[in-house]
Coordinates of N, CA and C in Angstrom, one line a residue:
M1 N 6.8 -0.8 10.0 CA 6.6 0.4 9.2 C 5.1 0.6 8.9
R2 N 4.5 1.2 9.9 CA 3.0 1.3 9.8 C 2.5 2.4 10.7
W3 N 1.7 3.3 10.2 CA 0.9 4.2 11.0 C -0.5 4.1 10.5
R4 N -1.5 3.8 11.4 CA -2.8 3.7 11.0 C -3.6 4.9 11.3
G5 N -3.9 5.7 10.2 CA -4.5 7.0 10.4 C -6.1 6.8 10.5
G6 N -6.6 5.7 10.1 CA -8.1 5.6 10.1 C -8.5 4.5 11.0
G7 N -9.8 4.4 11.1 CA -10.4 3.3 11.9 C -10.6 2.1 11.2
R8 N -11.5 1.3 11.6 CA -11.7 0.0 11.0 C -12.3 0.1 9.6
C9 N -12.0 -0.9 8.8 CA -12.6 -0.9 7.4 C -14.1 -1.1 7.6
G10 N -14.8 -0.5 6.6 CA -16.3 -0.7 6.6 C -17.0 0.6 7.0
G11 N -16.3 1.7 7.1 CA -17.1 3.0 7.3 C -17.8 3.4 6.1
R12 N -18.0 4.7 5.9 CA -18.7 5.2 4.8 C -18.0 4.9 3.5
P13 N -18.5 4.1 2.6 CA -17.8 3.8 1.4 C -17.6 4.9 0.4
V14 N -16.4 5.0 -0.2 CA -16.1 6.0 -1.2 C -15.7 5.3 -2.4
P15 N -16.6 4.8 -3.2 CA -16.2 3.9 -4.3 C -15.3 4.5 -5.3
D16 N -15.3 5.9 -5.5 CA -14.5 6.4 -6.6 C -13.0 6.4 -6.3
I17 N -12.6 6.1 -5.1 CA -11.1 6.0 -5.0 C -10.7 4.7 -5.7
A18 N -11.5 3.7 -5.8 CA -11.2 2.5 -6.6 C -11.2 2.8 -8.1
A19 N -12.2 3.6 -8.4 CA -12.3 4.0 -9.9 C -11.1 4.9 -10.3
R20 N -10.6 5.7 -9.4 CA -9.5 6.5 -9.8 C -8.2 5.7 -9.8
L21 N -8.1 4.7 -8.9 CA -7.0 3.8 -9.0 C -7.0 3.0 -10.3
R22 N -8.2 2.6 -10.7 CA -8.2 1.8 -12.0 C -7.7 2.6 -13.2
L23 N -7.8 3.9 -13.1 CA -7.2 4.7 -14.2 C -5.7 4.7 -14.3
I24 N -5.1 4.4 -13.2 CA -3.6 4.4 -13.2 C -2.9 3.1 -12.9
L25 N -3.7 2.0 -13.0 CA -3.1 0.7 -12.8 C -2.2 0.3 -13.9
P26 N -1.1 -0.3 -13.6 CA -0.2 -0.9 -14.7 C -1.0 -2.0 -15.4
P27 N -0.5 -2.3 -16.6 CA -1.2 -3.4 -17.4 C -1.3 -4.7 -16.6
G28 N -2.4 -5.4 -16.8 CA -2.5 -6.8 -16.2 C -2.7 -6.9 -14.8
V29 N -3.1 -5.8 -14.1 CA -3.4 -5.8 -12.7 C -4.9 -5.7 -12.4
G30 N -5.4 -6.6 -11.6 CA -6.8 -6.5 -11.2 C -7.0 -5.9 -9.9
L31 N -8.1 -5.1 -9.8 CA -8.3 -4.3 -8.5 C -9.8 -4.6 -8.1
A32 N -10.0 -4.7 -6.8 CA -11.4 -4.8 -6.3 C -11.5 -4.1 -5.0
S33 N -12.7 -3.7 -4.7 CA -13.0 -3.0 -3.4 C -14.2 -3.8 -2.8
A34 N -14.2 -3.7 -1.5 CA -15.3 -4.4 -0.7 C -15.6 -3.4 0.5
D35 N -16.9 -3.4 0.8 CA -17.4 -2.5 1.9 C -18.1 -3.3 3.0
A36 N -18.1 -4.7 2.9 CA -18.6 -5.5 3.9 C -18.0 -6.9 3.9
P37 N -17.8 -7.5 5.0 CA -17.1 -8.8 5.0 C -18.1 -9.9 4.5
Q38 N -17.5 -10.9 3.9 CA -18.1 -12.1 3.6 C -17.5 -13.2 4.5
P39 N -18.1 -14.4 4.7 CA -17.5 -15.4 5.5 C -16.1 -15.8 5.1
L40 N -15.2 -16.0 6.1 CA -13.9 -16.4 5.7 C -13.9 -17.8 5.2
W41 N -12.9 -18.0 4.3 CA -12.8 -19.4 3.7 C -11.9 -20.2 4.6
P42 N -11.9 -21.5 4.5 CA -11.0 -22.4 5.3 C -9.6 -22.0 5.0
G43 N -8.8 -21.9 6.1 CA -7.4 -21.5 6.0 C -7.2 -20.0 6.2
E44 N -8.3 -19.2 6.2 CA -8.1 -17.8 6.4 C -8.4 -17.5 7.9
D45 N -7.6 -18.1 8.8 CA -7.8 -17.9 10.2 C -7.0 -16.7 10.8
L46 N -7.6 -16.1 11.8 CA -6.9 -15.0 12.5 C -7.2 -15.2 14.0
P47 N -6.5 -16.2 14.6 CA -6.8 -16.5 16.0 C -6.6 -15.3 17.0
G48 N -7.5 -15.1 17.9 CA -7.4 -14.1 18.9 C -7.8 -12.7 18.5
A49 N -8.4 -12.6 17.3 CA -8.8 -11.3 16.8 C -10.0 -10.8 17.5
T50 N -10.1 -9.5 17.7 CA -11.3 -8.9 18.3 C -12.4 -8.9 17.2
P51 N -13.6 -8.8 17.5 CA -14.7 -8.7 16.5 C -14.4 -7.6 15.4
A52 N -14.0 -6.4 15.9 CA -13.7 -5.3 14.9 C -12.6 -5.7 14.0
R53 N -11.5 -6.3 14.5 CA -10.4 -6.6 13.7 C -10.8 -7.8 12.8
L54 N -11.6 -8.7 13.2 CA -12.0 -9.8 12.4 C -12.8 -9.3 11.2
A55 N -13.7 -8.4 11.5 CA -14.5 -7.8 10.4 C -13.6 -7.1 9.4
E56 N -12.6 -6.4 9.8 CA -11.7 -5.7 8.9 C -10.9 -6.7 8.1
F57 N -10.5 -7.8 8.8 CA -9.7 -8.8 8.1 C -10.6 -9.5 7.1
A58 N -11.8 -9.8 7.4 CA -12.7 -10.6 6.5 C -13.0 -9.7 5.3
T59 N -13.2 -8.4 5.5 CA -13.5 -7.5 4.4 C -12.3 -7.4 3.4
G60 N -11.1 -7.4 4.0 CA -9.9 -7.4 3.2 C -9.8 -8.7 2.4
R61 N -10.1 -9.8 3.0 CA -10.0 -11.1 2.2 C -11.1 -11.1 1.2
T62 N -12.2 -10.6 1.4 CA -13.3 -10.5 0.4 C -12.8 -9.7 -0.8
A63 N -12.1 -8.5 -0.6 CA -11.6 -7.8 -1.7 C -10.5 -8.5 -2.4
A64 N -9.7 -9.3 -1.7 CA -8.6 -10.0 -2.3 C -9.1 -11.1 -3.2
R65 N -10.1 -11.8 -2.8 CA -10.7 -12.9 -3.7 C -11.3 -12.2 -4.9
Q66 N -12.0 -11.1 -4.7 CA -12.5 -10.4 -5.9 C -11.5 -9.9 -6.8
A67 N -10.3 -9.5 -6.3 CA -9.2 -9.0 -7.1 C -8.7 -10.2 -8.0
L68 N -8.6 -11.4 -7.4 CA -8.3 -12.6 -8.2 C -9.2 -12.8 -9.3
Q69 N -10.5 -12.6 -9.0 CA -11.5 -12.8 -10.1 C -11.3 -11.7 -11.2
A70 N -11.0 -10.5 -10.8 CA -10.8 -9.4 -11.7 C -9.6 -9.7 -12.6
L71 N -8.7 -10.5 -12.1 CA -7.5 -10.9 -12.9 C -7.8 -12.1 -13.8
G72 N -9.0 -12.7 -13.6 CA -9.3 -13.8 -14.4 C -9.0 -15.2 -13.8
C73 N -8.7 -15.1 -12.5 CA -8.4 -16.4 -11.7 C -9.6 -16.8 -10.9
D74 N -9.7 -18.1 -10.5 CA -10.7 -18.5 -9.6 C -10.3 -17.9 -8.2
P75 N -11.3 -17.5 -7.4 CA -11.1 -17.0 -6.1 C -10.4 -18.2 -5.2
A76 N -9.6 -17.8 -4.3 CA -8.9 -18.7 -3.4 C -8.8 -18.1 -2.1
A77 N -8.6 -19.0 -1.1 CA -8.3 -18.6 0.3 C -7.0 -17.8 0.3
I78 N -6.9 -16.7 1.1 CA -5.7 -16.0 1.3 C -5.3 -16.1 2.7
A79 N -4.5 -17.0 3.0 CA -4.1 -17.3 4.4 C -3.2 -16.2 4.9
V80 N -2.9 -16.3 6.2 CA -1.9 -15.4 6.9 C -0.6 -16.2 7.1
G81 N 0.5 -15.6 6.6 CA 1.8 -16.3 6.8 C 2.3 -16.1 8.2
S82 N 3.4 -16.7 8.5 CA 4.1 -16.6 9.8 C 4.5 -15.2 10.1
D83 N 4.8 -14.4 9.0 CA 5.2 -13.0 9.1 C 4.0 -12.1 9.1
R84 N 2.8 -12.6 9.1 CA 1.5 -11.9 9.1 C 1.1 -11.4 7.7
A85 N 2.0 -11.6 6.7 CA 1.7 -11.2 5.3 C 0.7 -12.1 4.7
P86 N -0.2 -11.6 3.8 CA -1.1 -12.4 3.0 C -0.4 -13.4 2.1
Q87 N -0.9 -14.6 2.1 CA -0.3 -15.7 1.3 C -1.1 -15.9 0.0
W88 N -0.7 -15.3 -1.1 CA -1.4 -15.3 -2.3 C -1.1 -16.7 -3.0
P89 N -1.9 -17.1 -4.0 CA -1.6 -18.3 -4.8 C -0.2 -18.1 -5.4
D90 N 0.4 -19.3 -5.6 CA 1.8 -19.3 -6.1 C 2.0 -18.5 -7.4
T91 N 1.1 -18.4 -8.2 CA 1.2 -17.8 -9.5 C 0.9 -16.3 -9.5
V92 N 0.5 -15.8 -8.3 CA 0.0 -14.4 -8.2 C 0.8 -13.6 -7.2
S93 N 0.9 -12.3 -7.5 CA 1.4 -11.3 -6.5 C 0.2 -10.4 -6.2
G94 N 0.1 -9.9 -5.0 CA -1.0 -9.1 -4.6 C -0.8 -8.2 -3.4
S95 N -1.7 -7.4 -3.1 CA -1.6 -6.5 -1.9 C -3.0 -6.1 -1.5
I96 N -3.2 -5.9 -0.2 CA -4.5 -5.6 0.4 C -4.3 -4.3 1.3
S97 N -5.2 -3.4 1.2 CA -5.1 -2.2 2.1 C -6.5 -1.8 2.6
H98 N -6.7 -1.4 3.8 CA -8.0 -1.0 4.3 C -7.8 0.1 5.3
C99 N -8.8 1.0 5.4 CA -8.8 2.1 6.4 C -10.3 2.5 6.5
A100 N -10.5 3.5 7.2 CA -11.9 4.0 7.4 C -12.5 4.3 6.0
G101 N -13.6 3.6 5.6 CA -14.3 3.9 4.4 C -13.8 3.3 3.2
A102 N -12.7 2.6 3.2 CA -12.2 2.0 2.0 C -11.4 0.7 2.3
C103 N -11.7 -0.3 1.4 CA -11.0 -1.6 1.6 C -10.7 -2.1 0.1
L104 N -9.5 -2.2 -0.2 CA -9.1 -2.5 -1.6 C -8.0 -3.6 -1.7
A105 N -8.0 -4.2 -2.8 CA -6.9 -5.3 -3.1 C -6.6 -5.2 -4.6
V106 N -5.3 -5.6 -4.8 CA -4.8 -5.7 -6.2 C -4.2 -7.0 -6.4
A107 N -4.2 -7.5 -7.6 CA -3.5 -8.8 -7.9 C -3.0 -8.8 -9.3
G108 N -1.9 -9.4 -9.5 CA -1.3 -9.6 -10.9 C -0.5 -10.9 -10.9
F109 N -0.3 -11.4 -12.1 CA 0.4 -12.6 -12.3 C 1.8 -12.5 -12.0
R110 N 2.4 -13.5 -11.3 CA 3.8 -13.4 -10.9 C 4.8 -13.3 -12.1
H111 N 4.3 -13.9 -13.3 CA 5.2 -13.8 -14.4 C 5.3 -12.4 -15.0
D112 N 4.4 -11.5 -14.5 CA 4.4 -10.1 -14.9 C 5.0 -9.2 -13.8
Y113 N 4.6 -9.5 -12.5 CA 5.0 -8.7 -11.4 C 5.6 -9.6 -10.2
L114 N 6.8 -9.3 -9.8 CA 7.4 -9.9 -8.6 C 6.7 -9.4 -7.4
G115 N 6.3 -8.2 -7.4 CA 5.6 -7.6 -6.2 C 4.7 -6.5 -6.6
L116 N 3.6 -6.4 -5.8 CA 2.6 -5.3 -6.0 C 2.4 -4.7 -4.5
G117 N 2.3 -3.4 -4.5 CA 2.0 -2.8 -3.2 C 0.9 -1.8 -3.3
L118 N 0.0 -1.8 -2.4 CA -1.2 -0.9 -2.4 C -1.3 -0.3 -1.0
D119 N -1.6 1.0 -0.9 CA -1.9 1.6 0.4 C -3.0 2.6 0.2
V120 N -3.9 2.7 1.1 CA -5.0 3.7 1.0 C -5.2 4.2 2.5
E121 N -5.3 5.5 2.6 CA -5.5 6.2 3.9 C -6.5 7.3 3.8
P122 N -7.2 7.6 4.9 CA -8.1 8.8 4.9 C -7.3 10.1 4.6
S123 N -8.0 11.0 3.9 CA -7.3 12.2 3.5 C -7.4 13.2 4.7
A124 N -6.4 13.0 5.6 CA -6.2 13.8 6.8 C -4.8 14.0 7.0
A125 N -4.4 15.2 7.4 CA -3.0 15.6 7.6 C -2.3 14.6 8.5
L126 N -1.1 14.1 8.0 CA -0.3 13.2 8.8 C 0.2 14.0 10.1
P127 N 0.0 13.4 11.3 CA 0.3 14.1 12.5 C 1.8 14.6 12.5
A128 N 2.0 15.8 12.9 CA 3.3 16.4 12.9 C 4.3 15.7 13.8
D129 N 3.8 15.0 14.9 CA 4.7 14.4 15.8 C 5.3 13.1 15.3
I130 N 4.9 12.6 14.1 CA 5.5 11.5 13.5 C 6.3 11.8 12.2
W131 N 6.3 13.1 11.8 CA 7.0 13.5 10.6 C 8.5 13.1 10.7
Q132 N 9.1 13.2 11.8 CA 10.5 12.9 11.9 C 10.8 11.4 11.7
T133 N 9.8 10.6 12.0 CA 9.9 9.2 11.8 C 9.7 8.8 10.4
V134 N 8.7 9.4 9.7 CA 8.3 9.1 8.4 C 9.2 9.8 7.3
L135 N 9.6 11.0 7.5 CA 10.2 11.8 6.5 C 11.7 11.9 6.6
R136 N 12.3 11.8 5.4 CA 13.8 12.0 5.4 C 14.0 13.5 5.4
P137 N 15.3 14.0 5.7 CA 15.6 15.4 5.7 C 15.2 16.1 4.5
E138 N 15.4 15.5 3.3 CA 15.1 16.2 2.0 C 13.6 16.3 1.9
E139 N 12.9 15.4 2.4 CA 11.4 15.4 2.3 C 10.8 16.5 3.3
R140 N 11.5 16.6 4.4 CA 11.1 17.7 5.3 C 11.3 19.1 4.7
H141 N 12.4 19.2 4.0 CA 12.7 20.4 3.2 C 11.7 20.7 2.2
E142 N 11.2 19.6 1.5 CA 10.1 19.8 0.5 C 8.9 20.3 1.2
L143 N 8.6 19.8 2.4 CA 7.4 20.3 3.1 C 7.5 21.8 3.5
N144 N 8.7 22.1 3.9 CA 8.9 23.5 4.4 C 8.7 24.5 3.3
A145 N 8.8 24.1 2.1 CA 8.6 25.1 1.0 C 7.1 25.3 0.6
L146 N 6.2 24.5 1.3 CA 4.8 24.6 1.1 C 4.1 25.5 2.1
P147 N 3.0 26.1 1.7 CA 2.2 26.8 2.8 C 1.9 25.8 3.9
Q148 N 1.8 26.3 5.1 CA 1.6 25.4 6.3 C 0.4 24.6 6.2
P149 N -0.8 25.1 5.7 CA -2.0 24.2 5.6 C -1.8 23.0 4.7
K150 N -0.9 23.0 3.8 CA -0.7 21.9 2.8 C 0.4 20.9 3.3
Q151 N 1.1 21.3 4.3 CA 2.2 20.4 4.7 C 1.8 19.1 5.2
G152 N 0.8 19.0 6.0 CA 0.3 17.7 6.6 C -0.2 16.8 5.5
L153 N -0.9 17.3 4.5 CA -1.4 16.4 3.4 C -0.2 15.9 2.6
Q154 N 0.8 16.8 2.3 CA 1.9 16.3 1.6 C 2.7 15.3 2.3
A155 N 2.8 15.4 3.7 CA 3.4 14.4 4.5 C 2.7 13.1 4.3
L156 N 1.3 13.2 4.3 CA 0.5 12.0 4.1 C 0.8 11.3 2.8
R157 N 0.9 12.1 1.7 CA 1.3 11.5 0.4 C 2.6 10.8 0.4
I158 N 3.5 11.3 1.1 CA 4.8 10.6 1.2 C 4.7 9.3 2.0
F159 N 3.9 9.4 3.1 CA 3.7 8.2 3.9 C 3.0 7.1 3.0
V160 N 2.0 7.5 2.3 CA 1.2 6.5 1.5 C 2.1 5.9 0.4
A161 N 2.9 6.7 -0.2 CA 3.9 6.2 -1.3 C 4.9 5.2 -0.7
K162 N 5.4 5.6 0.5 CA 6.4 4.7 1.1 C 5.7 3.4 1.6
E163 N 4.5 3.4 2.1 CA 3.8 2.2 2.5 C 3.6 1.3 1.3
A164 N 3.2 1.8 0.2 CA 2.9 1.0 -1.0 C 4.2 0.4 -1.6
A165 N 5.3 1.2 -1.6 CA 6.6 0.7 -2.0 C 7.1 -0.4 -1.1
Y166 N 7.0 -0.2 0.2 CA 7.4 -1.2 1.1 C 6.7 -2.5 0.9
K167 N 5.4 -2.5 0.7 CA 4.6 -3.7 0.4 C 5.0 -4.4 -0.9
A168 N 5.3 -3.6 -1.9 CA 5.7 -4.2 -3.2 C 7.0 -4.9 -3.1
Q169 N 8.0 -4.4 -2.3 CA 9.3 -5.1 -2.2 C 9.3 -6.2 -1.2
Y170 N 8.4 -6.2 -0.2 CA 8.6 -7.1 0.9 C 8.6 -8.6 0.5
P171 N 7.7 -9.0 -0.5 CA 7.8 -10.5 -0.8 C 9.1 -10.9 -1.4
I172 N 9.9 -10.0 -1.8 CA 11.2 -10.3 -2.4 C 12.3 -10.2 -1.3
S173 N 12.4 -9.1 -0.6 CA 13.4 -9.0 0.4 C 13.1 -9.8 1.7
Q174 N 11.8 -9.9 2.1 CA 11.4 -10.5 3.3 C 12.0 -9.8 4.5
K175 N 12.3 -8.5 4.4 CA 12.9 -7.7 5.4 C 12.1 -6.5 5.9
V176 N 12.1 -6.3 7.2 CA 11.4 -5.1 7.7 C 12.4 -4.0 7.9
F177 N 12.0 -2.8 7.5 CA 12.9 -1.6 7.7 C 12.1 -0.4 7.9
D178 N 12.7 0.7 8.3 CA 12.0 1.9 8.7 C 11.8 2.8 7.5
F179 N 11.0 3.9 7.7 CA 10.7 4.8 6.7 C 11.9 5.5 6.1
Q180 N 13.0 5.7 6.8 CA 14.1 6.4 6.3 C 14.8 5.6 5.2
T181 N 14.5 4.4 5.1 CA 15.2 3.6 4.0 C 14.8 3.9 2.6
L182 N 13.6 4.5 2.5 CA 13.1 4.9 1.2 C 12.9 6.4 1.0
G183 N 13.3 6.9 -0.1 CA 13.1 8.4 -0.4 C 12.2 8.5 -1.6
I184 N 11.2 9.4 -1.5 CA 10.2 9.6 -2.5 C 10.6 10.8 -3.4
I185 N 10.5 10.5 -4.7 CA 10.8 11.6 -5.7 C 9.5 11.6 -6.6
W186 N 8.9 12.8 -6.7 CA 7.6 12.9 -7.4 C 7.8 13.3 -8.9
N187 N 6.9 12.8 -9.7 CA 6.8 13.1 -11.1 C 5.3 13.2 -11.5
G188 N 4.7 14.3 -11.3 CA 3.3 14.4 -11.5 C 2.5 13.5 -10.6
Q189 N 1.6 12.7 -11.2 CA 0.9 11.6 -10.5 C 1.8 10.5 -10.1
G190 N 2.9 10.4 -10.7 CA 3.8 9.2 -10.5 C 4.9 9.6 -9.5
F191 N 5.6 8.6 -9.0 CA 6.7 8.8 -8.1 C 7.6 7.6 -8.2
I192 N 8.8 7.7 -7.7 CA 9.7 6.6 -7.5 C 10.1 6.6 -6.0
A193 N 10.2 5.4 -5.5 CA 10.7 5.2 -4.1 C 12.1 4.6 -4.2
A194 N 13.1 5.4 -3.9 CA 14.5 5.0 -4.0 C 15.1 4.5 -2.7
F195 N 15.7 3.3 -2.8 CA 16.4 2.8 -1.6 C 17.6 3.7 -1.2
Q196 N 17.6 4.1 0.0 CA 18.7 4.9 0.5 C 19.8 4.1 1.1
Q197 N 19.6 2.8 1.2 CA 20.7 1.9 1.6 C 20.3 0.5 1.0
A198 N 21.3 -0.3 0.9 CA 21.1 -1.6 0.3 C 20.2 -2.5 1.3
I199 N 19.2 -3.1 0.7 CA 18.4 -4.1 1.4 C 18.4 -5.3 0.5
P200 N 19.3 -6.3 0.7 CA 19.4 -7.4 -0.3 C 18.1 -8.0 -0.5
P201 N 17.8 -8.4 -1.8 CA 18.6 -8.3 -3.0 C 18.7 -6.9 -3.6
F202 N 18.0 -5.9 -3.0 CA 18.0 -4.6 -3.6 C 19.2 -3.8 -3.3
E203 N 19.9 -3.2 -4.3 CA 21.0 -2.3 -4.0 C 20.6 -0.9 -3.7
K204 N 21.5 -0.2 -3.1 CA 21.3 1.2 -2.8 C 21.0 1.9 -4.1
H205 N 20.0 2.8 -4.1 CA 19.5 3.6 -5.2 C 18.5 2.8 -6.1
F206 N 18.2 1.5 -5.8 CA 17.2 0.8 -6.6 C 15.9 1.6 -6.4
Q207 N 15.1 1.6 -7.5 CA 13.9 2.4 -7.6 C 12.7 1.5 -7.8
V208 N 11.7 1.8 -6.9 CA 10.4 1.2 -7.1 C 9.5 2.2 -7.7
V209 N 8.7 1.9 -8.7 CA 7.9 2.8 -9.5 C 6.5 2.8 -8.9
G210 N 5.8 3.9 -8.8 CA 4.5 4.0 -8.3 C 3.7 5.1 -8.8
R211 N 2.4 5.1 -8.5 CA 1.4 6.2 -8.9 C 0.5 6.4 -7.8
M212 N 0.0 7.7 -7.7 CA -0.9 8.1 -6.7 C -2.3 8.5 -7.2
A213 N -3.3 8.1 -6.4 CA -4.7 8.5 -6.8 C -5.3 9.2 -5.5
E214 N -6.1 10.2 -5.8 CA -6.7 10.9 -4.6 C -8.2 11.2 -4.9
N215 N -9.0 11.3 -3.9 CA -10.3 12.0 -4.0 C -10.4 12.8 -2.7
P216 N -11.5 13.5 -2.4 CA -11.6 14.3 -1.2 C -11.5 13.5 0.1
D217 N -11.7 12.2 0.0 CA -11.7 11.4 1.3 C -10.5 10.5 1.5
H218 N -9.8 10.1 0.4 CA -8.8 9.2 0.5 C -7.6 9.5 -0.4
F219 N -6.4 9.1 0.1 CA -5.2 9.1 -0.8 C -4.8 7.6 -0.9
A220 N -4.4 7.2 -2.1 CA -4.1 5.8 -2.4 C -2.9 5.8 -3.3
A221 N -2.0 4.8 -3.2 CA -0.8 4.6 -4.0 C -0.7 3.1 -4.4
I222 N -0.2 2.9 -5.6 CA 0.1 1.6 -6.0 C 1.5 1.6 -6.5
C223 N 2.3 0.5 -6.2 CA 3.7 0.3 -6.6 C 3.8 -1.1 -7.2
W224 N 4.8 -1.2 -8.1 CA 4.9 -2.5 -8.7 C 6.4 -2.8 -9.0
L225 N 6.8 -4.0 -9.0 CA 8.1 -4.5 -9.4 C 7.9 -5.5 -10.5
P226 N 8.2 -5.1 -11.8 CA 8.0 -6.0 -12.9 C 8.9 -7.2 -12.9
T227 N 8.5 -8.3 -13.3 CA 9.4 -9.5 -13.5 C 10.3 -9.2 -14.7
V228 N 11.5 -9.4 -14.5 CA 12.5 -9.2 -15.6 C 13.1 -10.5 -16.0

């Protein structure tokens, strides 16, 4: 479940997307941004990566360690799991996202959040040739009610929201699924991502809560699953 609309991390930095995200973070979540890689820590290996991919990866790990510090934790190595997901410290939930011009990470204590999901993408219309893959029929209907110049950006909003929700739930379900599994319902700056089928342990209609932040260059979304 991934479309990469931007290039590698480390392009023109747009710091206020991080500032705007900070305004909508749920309580007890630390956020950090990075615009250049620092040396990888022991255990943060990415064998076979190209130089560009390695720079992107290292910048993401830099942001992740800074997010741990923003949470009040000591920075730690964030290894890559067998499923390619970041391996956060046992007491922490987190998420990393990077695209052209932005590289961000969030972290929260696991006793507060079972899962956190973050996605950031360049503010460019989602290509129409993948709308059928990303959008559910009711979401396509939502787009059709908009003026044509706004449809691609609304499709991008839905994509970003689904990506963030998917990342938030993945540490719990450990399951890969397609974009049709989640339906987005908007509520101002906020949204819910509702499961359209059961993905154990999540039942059909289970809702992941999220919020959206935007600036002229980027769209970003954060989702969270509180510990109950």
